[in-house]
Short mmCIF file of C-alpha atoms in Angstrom, two decimals:
data_model
loop_
_atom_site.label_atom_id
_atom_site.label_comp_id
_atom_site.label_asym_id
_atom_site.label_seq_id
_atom_site.Cartn_x
_atom_site.Cartn_y
_atom_site.Cartn_z
CA MET A 106 57.56 89.47 94.76
CA ASN A 107 60.97 88.08 95.65
CA ILE A 108 64.01 88.28 93.40
CA ALA A 109 63.84 84.62 92.38
CA SER A 110 60.24 84.91 91.18
CA LYS A 111 61.06 88.19 89.42
CA ILE A 112 63.66 86.31 87.44
CA PHE A 113 61.23 83.48 86.81
CA ASN A 114 58.84 85.98 85.31
CA SER A 115 61.18 88.25 83.41
CA HIS A 116 63.61 85.60 82.20
CA SER A 117 63.48 81.91 81.59
CA LYS A 118 62.99 79.11 84.07
CA GLU A 119 66.59 78.21 83.33
CA ASP A 120 67.76 81.61 84.62
CA GLY A 121 65.68 81.14 87.74
CA ASP A 122 67.21 77.73 88.40
CA PHE A 123 70.69 79.13 87.83
CA PHE A 124 69.97 82.03 90.18
CA LEU A 125 68.86 79.66 92.92
CA ALA A 126 71.82 77.35 92.39
CA MET A 127 74.22 80.31 92.57
CA THR A 128 72.54 81.64 95.72
CA ARG A 129 73.08 78.25 97.36
CA ILE A 130 76.72 78.05 96.32
CA LEU A 131 77.60 81.66 97.09
CA GLY A 132 75.64 82.11 100.30
CA PHE A 133 74.23 85.41 98.96
CA LYS A 134 72.13 86.59 96.04
CA PRO A 135 74.03 87.33 92.84
CA ARG A 136 73.26 90.67 91.20
CA LYS A 137 74.77 90.43 87.73
CA LEU A 138 73.75 86.92 86.79
CA GLY A 139 75.56 87.21 83.44
CA VAL A 140 78.96 87.42 85.12
CA TYR A 141 78.32 84.12 86.89
CA LYS A 142 77.12 82.51 83.70
CA LYS A 143 80.43 83.47 82.13
CA ALA A 144 82.24 81.79 85.03
CA PHE A 145 80.75 78.47 83.90
CA LEU A 146 81.23 78.90 80.17
CA HIS A 147 83.84 76.62 78.64
CA ARG A 148 85.79 77.84 75.61
CA SER A 149 84.49 74.89 73.56
CA VAL A 150 81.07 76.61 73.40
CA ASN A 151 82.82 79.30 71.37
CA LYS A 152 80.60 82.18 72.47
CA ARG A 153 81.46 85.79 71.66
CA ASP A 154 80.19 89.15 72.88
CA LYS A 155 78.76 91.83 70.58
CA LYS A 156 82.25 93.07 69.74
CA GLY A 157 83.47 89.60 68.83
CA ASN A 158 85.51 89.05 72.00
CA PRO A 159 85.53 85.42 73.18
CA LEU A 160 83.26 84.72 76.15
CA ASN A 161 84.41 82.00 78.53
CA TYR A 162 85.65 81.61 82.07
CA GLU A 163 89.38 81.99 81.39
CA ARG A 164 89.64 85.74 81.92
CA LEU A 165 87.62 85.48 85.14
CA GLU A 166 89.99 82.74 86.26
CA PHE A 167 92.90 85.19 85.88
CA LEU A 168 91.05 87.68 88.09
CA GLY A 169 89.91 85.15 90.70
CA ASP A 170 93.37 83.63 91.00
CA ALA A 171 94.82 87.04 91.89
CA MET A 172 92.07 87.84 94.41
CA LEU A 173 92.33 84.43 96.06
CA GLY A 174 96.09 84.96 96.46
CA THR A 175 95.52 88.34 98.10
CA ILE A 176 92.93 87.13 100.61
CA ILE A 177 95.01 84.12 101.57
CA SER A 178 98.06 86.39 101.92
CA LYS A 179 96.19 88.65 104.30
CA HIS A 180 94.99 85.67 106.32
CA LEU A 181 98.51 84.27 106.63
CA TYR A 182 99.97 87.69 107.43
CA THR A 183 97.56 88.02 110.35
CA GLU A 184 97.56 84.43 111.58
CA VAL A 185 101.27 83.69 111.38
CA PRO A 186 103.06 86.73 112.84
CA ALA A 187 106.26 84.74 113.24
CA GLY A 188 106.46 83.67 109.58
CA ASP A 189 108.84 85.55 107.33
CA GLU A 190 108.18 86.43 103.68
CA GLY A 191 109.56 83.12 102.42
CA TYR A 192 107.47 81.10 104.84
CA LEU A 193 104.29 83.01 103.97
CA THR A 194 104.93 82.52 100.25
CA LYS A 195 105.40 78.77 100.74
CA MET A 196 102.24 78.43 102.83
CA ARG A 197 100.25 80.41 100.29
CA SER A 198 101.29 78.16 97.42
CA LYS A 199 100.26 75.11 99.43
CA ILE A 200 96.82 76.58 100.06
CA VAL A 201 96.20 77.70 96.49
CA SER A 202 97.79 74.60 94.93
CA ARG A 203 96.09 73.12 91.90
CA LYS A 204 95.24 70.00 93.88
CA HIS A 205 93.63 72.02 96.64
CA LEU A 206 91.61 74.20 94.26
CA ASN A 207 90.37 71.15 92.36
CA GLU A 208 89.18 69.67 95.62
CA LEU A 209 87.36 72.89 96.49
CA GLY A 210 85.63 73.07 93.12
CA LYS A 211 84.69 69.39 93.33
CA ASP A 212 83.16 69.75 96.78
CA LEU A 213 80.93 72.56 95.52
CA ASN A 214 80.05 70.38 92.53
CA LEU A 215 80.67 73.35 90.23
CA ILE A 216 81.06 71.16 87.15
CA GLU A 217 77.32 70.49 87.26
CA HIS A 218 76.77 74.05 85.98
CA VAL A 219 79.53 74.13 83.35
CA GLU A 220 78.32 74.78 79.82
CA SER A 221 80.51 72.97 77.31
CA LYS A 222 80.57 71.24 73.93
CA ILE A 223 82.99 68.65 75.26
CA PRO A 224 81.45 65.85 77.34
CA LYS A 225 82.18 66.59 81.00
CA ALA A 226 83.71 63.16 81.47
CA HIS A 227 86.49 64.21 79.08
CA PHE A 228 87.64 67.08 81.28
CA GLY A 229 90.68 66.60 83.45
CA ASP A 230 90.65 67.37 87.15
CA ASN A 231 91.78 70.98 86.64
CA ILE A 232 88.41 72.19 85.47
CA HIS A 233 87.17 72.06 89.07
CA GLY A 234 89.84 74.48 90.28
CA ASN A 235 89.65 76.67 87.19
CA VAL A 236 85.91 77.19 87.56
CA PHE A 237 86.35 77.79 91.27
CA GLU A 238 88.83 80.60 90.51
CA ALA A 239 86.52 82.00 87.83
CA LEU A 240 83.68 82.03 90.35
CA ILE A 241 85.82 84.16 92.69
CA GLY A 242 86.52 86.51 89.77
CA ALA A 243 82.77 86.77 89.13
CA ILE A 244 82.05 87.59 92.78
CA TYR A 245 84.75 90.28 92.67
CA LEU A 246 83.12 91.92 89.64
CA ASP A 247 79.57 91.48 90.89
CA ARG A 248 79.83 92.37 94.58
CA GLY A 249 83.36 93.65 95.14
CA TYR A 250 86.14 92.89 97.57
CA THR A 251 84.14 92.37 100.78
CA TYR A 252 81.92 89.61 99.40
CA CYS A 253 84.95 87.98 97.83
CA GLU A 254 86.76 87.98 101.14
CA LYS A 255 83.76 86.50 102.94
CA PHE A 256 83.27 83.78 100.32
CA ILE A 257 86.95 82.80 100.47
CA HIS A 258 86.84 82.87 104.23
CA ASP A 259 83.77 80.60 104.43
CA ARG A 260 84.64 78.26 101.56
CA VAL A 261 88.42 78.06 101.71
CA ILE A 262 89.90 79.30 104.96
CA VAL A 263 87.46 77.87 107.51
CA PRO A 264 87.09 74.39 106.02
CA TYR A 265 90.60 73.90 104.57
CA VAL A 266 93.29 76.07 106.06
CA ASP A 267 94.89 74.31 108.99
CA ILE A 268 98.30 75.88 109.31
CA GLU A 269 99.79 73.10 111.46
CA GLN A 270 98.74 70.50 108.96
CA LEU A 271 100.06 72.58 106.05
CA GLU A 272 103.36 72.89 107.83
CA GLY A 273 103.57 69.11 107.73
CA LYS A 274 103.83 68.98 111.50
CA VAL A 275 100.81 66.70 111.46
CA ILE A 276 100.17 64.66 108.33
CA SER A 277 96.99 63.00 109.51
CA TYR A 278 95.24 63.07 112.86
CA LYS A 279 93.41 59.89 111.89
CA SER A 280 96.66 57.93 111.71
CA LEU A 281 97.80 59.40 115.04
CA VAL A 282 94.55 58.32 116.70
CA ILE A 283 94.63 54.82 115.19
CA GLU A 284 98.25 54.37 116.22
CA TRP A 285 97.43 55.41 119.78
CA CYS A 286 94.42 53.06 119.98
CA GLN A 287 96.45 50.14 118.72
CA LYS A 288 99.20 50.85 121.24
CA GLN A 289 96.61 50.97 124.06
CA LYS A 290 94.82 47.90 122.66
CA TYR A 291 91.60 49.94 122.46
CA SER A 292 88.93 49.26 119.84
CA PHE A 293 87.99 52.10 117.51
CA GLU A 294 85.37 52.69 114.86
CA TYR A 295 84.52 55.57 112.49
CA GLU A 296 80.77 55.66 111.87
CA VAL A 297 80.05 57.72 108.75
CA TYR A 298 76.61 58.97 107.62
CA GLU A 299 75.21 61.53 105.20
CA ASP A 300 74.25 64.73 107.01
CA THR A 301 73.49 67.44 104.46
CA GLY A 302 70.83 69.32 106.43
CA ASN A 303 70.15 72.73 104.88
CA ASP A 304 73.55 72.91 103.19
CA PRO A 305 73.70 73.23 99.42
CA VAL A 306 76.71 70.93 99.38
CA LYS A 307 76.63 67.30 100.43
CA HIS A 308 77.94 66.86 103.97
CA PHE A 309 79.01 63.84 105.94
CA GLY A 310 78.84 63.28 109.65
CA VAL A 311 81.25 61.06 111.53
CA LYS A 312 81.16 59.57 115.03
CA LEU A 313 84.43 58.21 116.31
CA TYR A 314 83.92 55.43 118.86
CA ILE A 315 86.81 54.40 121.10
CA ASN A 316 86.12 51.32 123.22
CA GLY A 317 82.46 51.62 122.25
CA LYS A 318 82.04 55.22 123.47
CA VAL A 319 81.62 58.27 121.24
CA MET A 320 84.91 60.12 121.62
CA ALA A 321 84.32 62.84 118.99
CA LYS A 322 81.88 63.92 116.30
CA ALA A 323 82.43 66.00 113.17
CA ARG A 324 80.79 67.12 109.97
CA ALA A 325 82.42 68.05 106.65
CA THR A 326 82.01 67.99 102.88
CA SER A 327 83.80 64.68 102.39
CA LYS A 328 84.07 61.46 104.39
CA LYS A 329 87.83 61.85 104.58
CA LYS A 330 87.61 65.41 105.89
CA ALA A 331 84.93 64.54 108.44
CA GLU A 332 87.04 61.62 109.73
CA GLU A 333 90.09 63.86 109.93
CA LYS A 334 88.18 66.54 111.80
CA ALA A 335 86.76 64.04 114.30
CA SER A 336 90.24 62.55 114.73
CA LYS A 337 91.72 65.97 115.44
CA ARG A 338 89.09 66.57 118.13
CA ALA A 339 89.67 63.17 119.63
CA PHE A 340 93.42 63.70 119.50
CA TYR A 341 93.21 66.92 121.54
CA ALA A 342 90.71 65.37 123.96
CA LEU A 343 93.04 62.41 124.45
CA GLN A 344 96.08 64.64 124.98
CA ASP A 345 94.10 66.48 127.60
CA ARG A 346 93.20 63.23 129.33
CA ILE A 347 96.76 61.91 129.18
CA SER A 348 98.17 65.12 130.67
CA LYS A 349 95.67 64.90 133.56
CA ASN A 350 96.67 61.32 134.44
CA MET B 147 93.27 120.94 117.16
CA ASN B 148 94.09 119.13 113.94
CA ILE B 149 95.43 115.57 113.76
CA ALA B 150 98.99 116.63 112.99
CA SER B 151 99.21 118.87 116.04
CA LYS B 152 97.59 116.15 118.20
CA ILE B 153 100.41 113.88 117.17
CA PHE B 154 102.95 116.64 117.80
CA ASN B 155 101.63 116.89 121.33
CA SER B 156 100.99 113.29 122.21
CA HIS B 157 103.99 111.81 120.45
CA SER B 158 107.35 113.10 119.34
CA LYS B 159 108.11 115.71 116.73
CA GLU B 160 109.58 112.85 114.70
CA ASP B 161 106.16 111.12 114.62
CA GLY B 162 104.54 114.36 113.52
CA ASP B 163 107.03 114.77 110.69
CA PHE B 164 106.51 111.16 109.63
CA PHE B 165 102.74 111.61 109.74
CA LEU B 166 102.97 114.66 107.48
CA ALA B 167 105.37 112.95 105.10
CA MET B 168 103.06 109.92 104.85
CA THR B 169 100.02 112.13 104.29
CA ARG B 170 101.83 113.77 101.36
CA ILE B 171 102.88 110.45 99.84
CA LEU B 172 99.58 108.65 100.41
CA GLY B 173 97.19 111.46 99.57
CA PHE B 174 95.20 110.69 102.75
CA LYS B 175 95.80 110.64 106.50
CA PRO B 176 97.22 107.41 107.87
CA ARG B 177 95.45 105.97 110.92
CA LYS B 178 97.80 103.32 112.27
CA LEU B 179 101.10 105.13 111.97
CA GLY B 180 102.98 102.08 113.31
CA VAL B 181 102.08 100.00 110.25
CA TYR B 182 103.64 102.61 107.97
CA LYS B 183 106.74 102.82 110.15
CA LYS B 184 107.12 99.09 109.69
CA ALA B 185 106.92 99.58 105.90
CA PHE B 186 110.15 101.59 106.09
CA LEU B 187 112.03 99.40 108.54
CA HIS B 188 114.97 97.54 107.03
CA ARG B 189 115.91 94.16 108.49
CA SER B 190 119.40 95.48 109.35
CA VAL B 191 117.83 97.48 112.22
CA ASN B 192 117.01 94.09 113.75
CA LYS B 193 113.89 95.24 115.59
CA ARG B 194 111.51 92.75 117.22
CA ASP B 195 107.99 92.96 118.61
CA LYS B 196 107.08 92.03 122.21
CA LYS B 197 106.82 88.36 121.25
CA GLY B 198 110.26 88.35 119.64
CA ASN B 199 108.99 88.33 116.02
CA PRO B 200 111.25 90.28 113.62
CA LEU B 201 109.87 93.69 112.64
CA ASN B 202 110.75 94.88 109.15
CA TYR B 203 109.07 95.59 105.83
CA GLU B 204 109.47 92.15 104.28
CA ARG B 205 106.16 90.67 105.41
CA LEU B 206 104.31 93.81 104.30
CA GLU B 207 106.04 93.49 100.94
CA PHE B 208 104.51 90.01 100.57
CA LEU B 209 101.06 91.47 101.25
CA GLY B 210 101.48 94.55 99.04
CA ASP B 211 102.79 92.50 96.13
CA ALA B 212 99.63 90.36 96.16
CA MET B 213 97.30 93.35 96.43
CA LEU B 214 99.09 95.23 93.66
CA GLY B 215 98.72 92.19 91.40
CA THR B 216 94.99 92.01 92.11
CA ILE B 217 94.27 95.67 91.41
CA ILE B 218 96.30 95.62 88.21
CA SER B 219 94.51 92.42 87.17
CA LYS B 220 91.15 94.06 87.66
CA HIS B 221 92.26 97.11 85.67
CA LEU B 222 93.49 94.97 82.79
CA TYR B 223 90.38 92.79 82.87
CA THR B 224 88.21 95.87 82.46
CA GLU B 225 90.37 97.84 80.05
CA VAL B 226 91.36 95.06 77.67
CA PRO B 227 88.20 93.06 76.96
CA ALA B 228 89.83 91.45 73.94
CA GLY B 229 92.85 90.10 75.84
CA ASP B 230 92.85 86.44 76.79
CA GLU B 231 94.24 85.03 80.04
CA GLY B 232 97.75 84.69 78.62
CA TYR B 233 97.79 88.24 77.34
CA LEU B 234 96.51 89.64 80.64
CA THR B 235 99.15 87.71 82.57
CA LYS B 236 101.91 89.03 80.30
CA MET B 237 100.71 92.62 80.60
CA ARG B 238 100.45 92.33 84.37
CA SER B 239 104.03 91.12 84.71
CA LYS B 240 105.22 94.04 82.60
CA ILE B 241 103.40 96.51 84.86
CA VAL B 242 104.55 95.00 88.14
CA SER B 243 108.08 94.28 86.89
CA ARG B 244 110.93 94.89 89.30
CA LYS B 245 112.21 97.70 87.08
CA HIS B 246 108.84 99.39 87.04
CA LEU B 247 108.32 99.11 90.80
CA ASN B 248 111.79 100.47 91.49
CA GLU B 249 110.99 103.46 89.31
CA LEU B 250 107.73 104.03 91.22
CA GLY B 251 109.46 103.87 94.60
CA LYS B 252 112.22 106.17 93.39
CA ASP B 253 109.78 108.78 92.10
CA LEU B 254 108.07 108.90 95.49
CA ASN B 255 111.52 109.17 97.09
CA LEU B 256 110.54 106.48 99.58
CA ILE B 257 114.15 105.69 100.48
CA GLU B 258 114.33 109.01 102.33
CA HIS B 259 112.17 107.47 105.09
CA VAL B 260 113.86 104.06 105.28
CA GLU B 261 115.33 103.23 108.68
CA SER B 262 118.43 101.09 108.29
CA LYS B 263 121.83 100.26 109.80
CA ILE B 264 123.31 99.92 106.34
CA PRO B 265 124.21 103.19 104.60
CA LYS B 266 121.54 103.89 102.00
CA ALA B 267 124.15 104.25 99.29
CA HIS B 268 124.90 100.54 99.72
CA PHE B 269 121.39 99.44 98.81
CA GLY B 270 120.74 98.12 95.36
CA ASP B 271 117.93 99.45 93.20
CA ASN B 272 115.42 96.91 94.46
CA ILE B 273 114.88 98.62 97.79
CA HIS B 274 112.76 101.24 96.00
CA GLY B 275 110.32 98.67 94.66
CA ASN B 276 110.34 96.59 97.84
CA VAL B 277 109.42 99.55 100.03
CA PHE B 278 106.79 100.59 97.50
CA GLU B 279 105.17 97.14 97.80
CA ALA B 280 105.44 97.27 101.60
CA LEU B 281 103.71 100.65 101.56
CA ILE B 282 100.79 99.11 99.66
CA GLY B 283 100.66 96.32 102.26
CA ALA B 284 100.54 98.96 105.01
CA ILE B 285 97.67 100.81 103.31
CA TYR B 286 95.78 97.52 102.98
CA LEU B 287 96.13 96.85 106.72
CA ASP B 288 95.46 100.43 107.77
CA ARG B 289 92.59 101.48 105.51
CA GLY B 290 91.51 98.38 103.60
CA TYR B 291 90.90 97.51 99.99
CA THR B 292 89.27 100.73 98.76
CA TYR B 293 92.14 103.01 99.80
CA CYS B 294 94.61 100.55 98.36
CA GLU B 295 92.81 100.53 95.05
CA LYS B 296 92.72 104.34 94.94
CA PHE B 297 96.40 104.66 95.81
CA ILE B 298 97.39 102.15 93.11
CA HIS B 299 95.11 103.87 90.65
CA ASP B 300 96.59 107.32 91.33
CA ARG B 301 100.23 106.31 91.73
CA VAL B 302 100.60 103.41 89.31
CA ILE B 303 97.79 103.14 86.78
CA VAL B 304 97.26 106.79 85.86
CA PRO B 305 100.90 107.82 85.55
CA TYR B 306 102.41 104.57 84.27
CA VAL B 307 100.00 102.20 82.62
CA ASP B 308 99.81 102.91 78.91
CA ILE B 309 98.60 99.68 77.40
CA GLU B 310 99.65 100.51 73.84
CA GLN B 311 103.15 101.29 74.98
CA LEU B 312 103.28 98.12 77.11
CA GLU B 313 102.19 96.11 74.11
CA GLY B 314 105.28 97.36 72.35
CA LYS B 315 103.16 98.84 69.60
CA VAL B 316 104.78 102.14 70.41
CA ILE B 317 108.22 102.04 71.99
CA SER B 318 108.64 105.78 72.29
CA TYR B 319 106.48 108.63 71.08
CA LYS B 320 109.52 110.90 71.34
CA SER B 321 111.38 108.92 68.69
CA LEU B 322 108.29 108.92 66.44
CA VAL B 323 108.01 112.70 66.71
CA ILE B 324 111.73 113.29 66.10
CA GLU B 325 111.67 110.98 63.09
CA TRP B 326 108.71 112.82 61.65
CA CYS B 327 110.31 116.26 62.20
CA GLN B 328 113.51 115.14 60.53
CA LYS B 329 111.60 113.77 57.55
CA GLN B 330 109.72 117.07 57.22
CA LYS B 331 112.92 119.07 57.80
CA TYR B 332 111.23 120.81 60.75
CA SER B 333 113.19 122.08 63.73
CA PHE B 334 112.23 120.71 67.16
CA GLU B 335 113.18 121.44 70.76
CA TYR B 336 112.19 119.99 74.15
CA GLU B 337 112.31 122.72 76.79
CA VAL B 338 112.45 121.15 80.26
CA TYR B 339 111.95 122.98 83.58
CA GLU B 340 111.22 122.06 87.18
CA ASP B 341 107.53 122.45 87.98
CA THR B 342 106.79 120.90 91.37
CA GLY B 343 103.99 123.24 92.44
CA ASN B 344 102.09 121.83 95.41
CA ASP B 345 103.10 118.25 94.68
CA PRO B 346 105.05 116.30 97.29
CA VAL B 347 107.09 114.69 94.53
CA LYS B 348 109.39 116.60 92.21
CA HIS B 349 107.75 117.29 88.86
CA PHE B 350 109.11 118.43 85.52
CA GLY B 351 107.38 120.44 82.87
CA VAL B 352 108.17 120.16 79.18
CA LYS B 353 107.32 122.33 76.22
CA LEU B 354 107.83 120.78 72.82
CA TYR B 355 108.55 123.37 70.12
CA ILE B 356 108.21 122.43 66.47
CA ASN B 357 109.39 125.09 64.03
CA GLY B 358 109.56 127.51 66.96
CA LYS B 359 105.91 127.04 68.02
CA VAL B 360 104.73 125.23 71.16
CA MET B 361 103.17 122.03 69.83
CA ALA B 362 102.51 120.32 73.17
CA LYS B 363 103.08 120.71 76.91
CA ALA B 364 103.28 118.09 79.64
CA ARG B 365 104.17 117.54 83.27
CA ALA B 366 105.46 114.39 84.98
CA THR B 367 107.69 113.07 87.74
CA SER B 368 110.76 112.66 85.52
CA LYS B 369 112.20 114.55 82.56
CA LYS B 370 111.96 111.44 80.42
CA LYS B 371 108.31 110.85 81.28
CA ALA B 372 107.37 114.48 80.72
CA GLU B 373 109.08 114.46 77.30
CA GLU B 374 107.31 111.22 76.40
CA LYS B 375 103.94 112.60 77.48
CA ALA B 376 104.42 115.81 75.47
CA SER B 377 105.54 113.74 72.48
CA LYS B 378 102.44 111.55 72.70
CA ARG B 379 100.24 114.64 72.71
CA ALA B 380 102.14 116.15 69.79
CA PHE B 381 101.96 112.84 67.94
CA TYR B 382 98.16 112.70 68.17
CA ALA B 383 97.85 116.40 67.29
CA LEU B 384 100.06 115.84 64.24
CA GLN B 385 98.11 112.74 63.16
CA ASP B 386 94.98 114.82 63.39
CA ARG B 387 96.53 117.54 61.25
CA ILE B 388 97.84 115.06 58.69
CA SER B 389 94.45 113.36 58.34
CA LYS B 390 92.79 116.76 57.76
CA ASN B 391 95.20 117.68 54.95
#
């Protein structure tokens, strides 16, 4: 009997659904399901534990925020050996900016699981980032540092952390590619399609055609990101071609 | 052949001394000695790695600061279940305050190992805390999260984190005890003596006499802390006695 069916039998169907949803989001099986439930509990529900302490995601958010900062710090320390303390601090705040965290939470569609007395439409954008941080706090408590690091690596660093772009050296590869095509009088087209495959999160695929030929392909969790990724690939391929001419 | 003598043979005597000093401070054997050396390297030495990147403790400080914040956050999360996010944040900043970190670094006498072109007397107080943070960063890189957590637990949480005192509920147990003795017209005396034993760091012992009898004993890394610890013990013993009368 697998863990999911154990939960189906011993708990409610709701718990089983939540377990499966968490497994998809996390990329591993949660152990203490209650901690994850807390990560999605809005204060408006007004839940309390046996001792009367409020139960909602805000304390987990405090924990997840700290852990996220640490993992990103370690990544920057290793990846940018030339950056001094001030530079590393600046890069870290760009990566863990409110805007960025909201985007991350939105892409994982975390709000779908939020339990609240307030209609979800009434929430501002920050709930996405707050719940994302709380989720990291829950992973830390449930599975410890190593799982936390892996989750942040897979969900934040790999898809989002492009140090050159953060440095503002390149604002958008898409605009660089379009500019180049226009200068060369080449036609270009971004063909976008849904390509979710086995992923829990919606994915988009993009083919970038230049003069009718596929120049680059990419896949990401938003159209914009997929276009940007394909543009970056095309940009480097084009640079390569230009330097060979 | 033990590790220390291996280092004596394969490296310089200086390395061997540094290895032993680090082992005393850390409570475990360092693996990558170079990382710890960096944690004590002041920018005035102007060292660079092979690629020309500056080598000093400032980048490690950035890393250690983040890790310290995370471990303290986890401790507070667990120990203060009734505290909300705002409360936890306030408590954390008290614990990792500049003043507190400087005290920690001073108690471990870290400055003794700092390599610098500037005379040590010219440094401000902050060097103690900065090097302490850098040391945490070095542990993180050398031995990972678990060793970091243990070091912070042993060197910060156990000796320094008294949540009641941080909350300002009790400013000083010593003043409470003195006040009580004066009210009762009891004599009191704090007898302080050096009691370092096998510890790498200087320790002080205190006996608190009330009406000529030893009421409490304590041991800590400063006279003030030892007195406070003995007072706290006496305070609880006295409360106990009062409630039984």
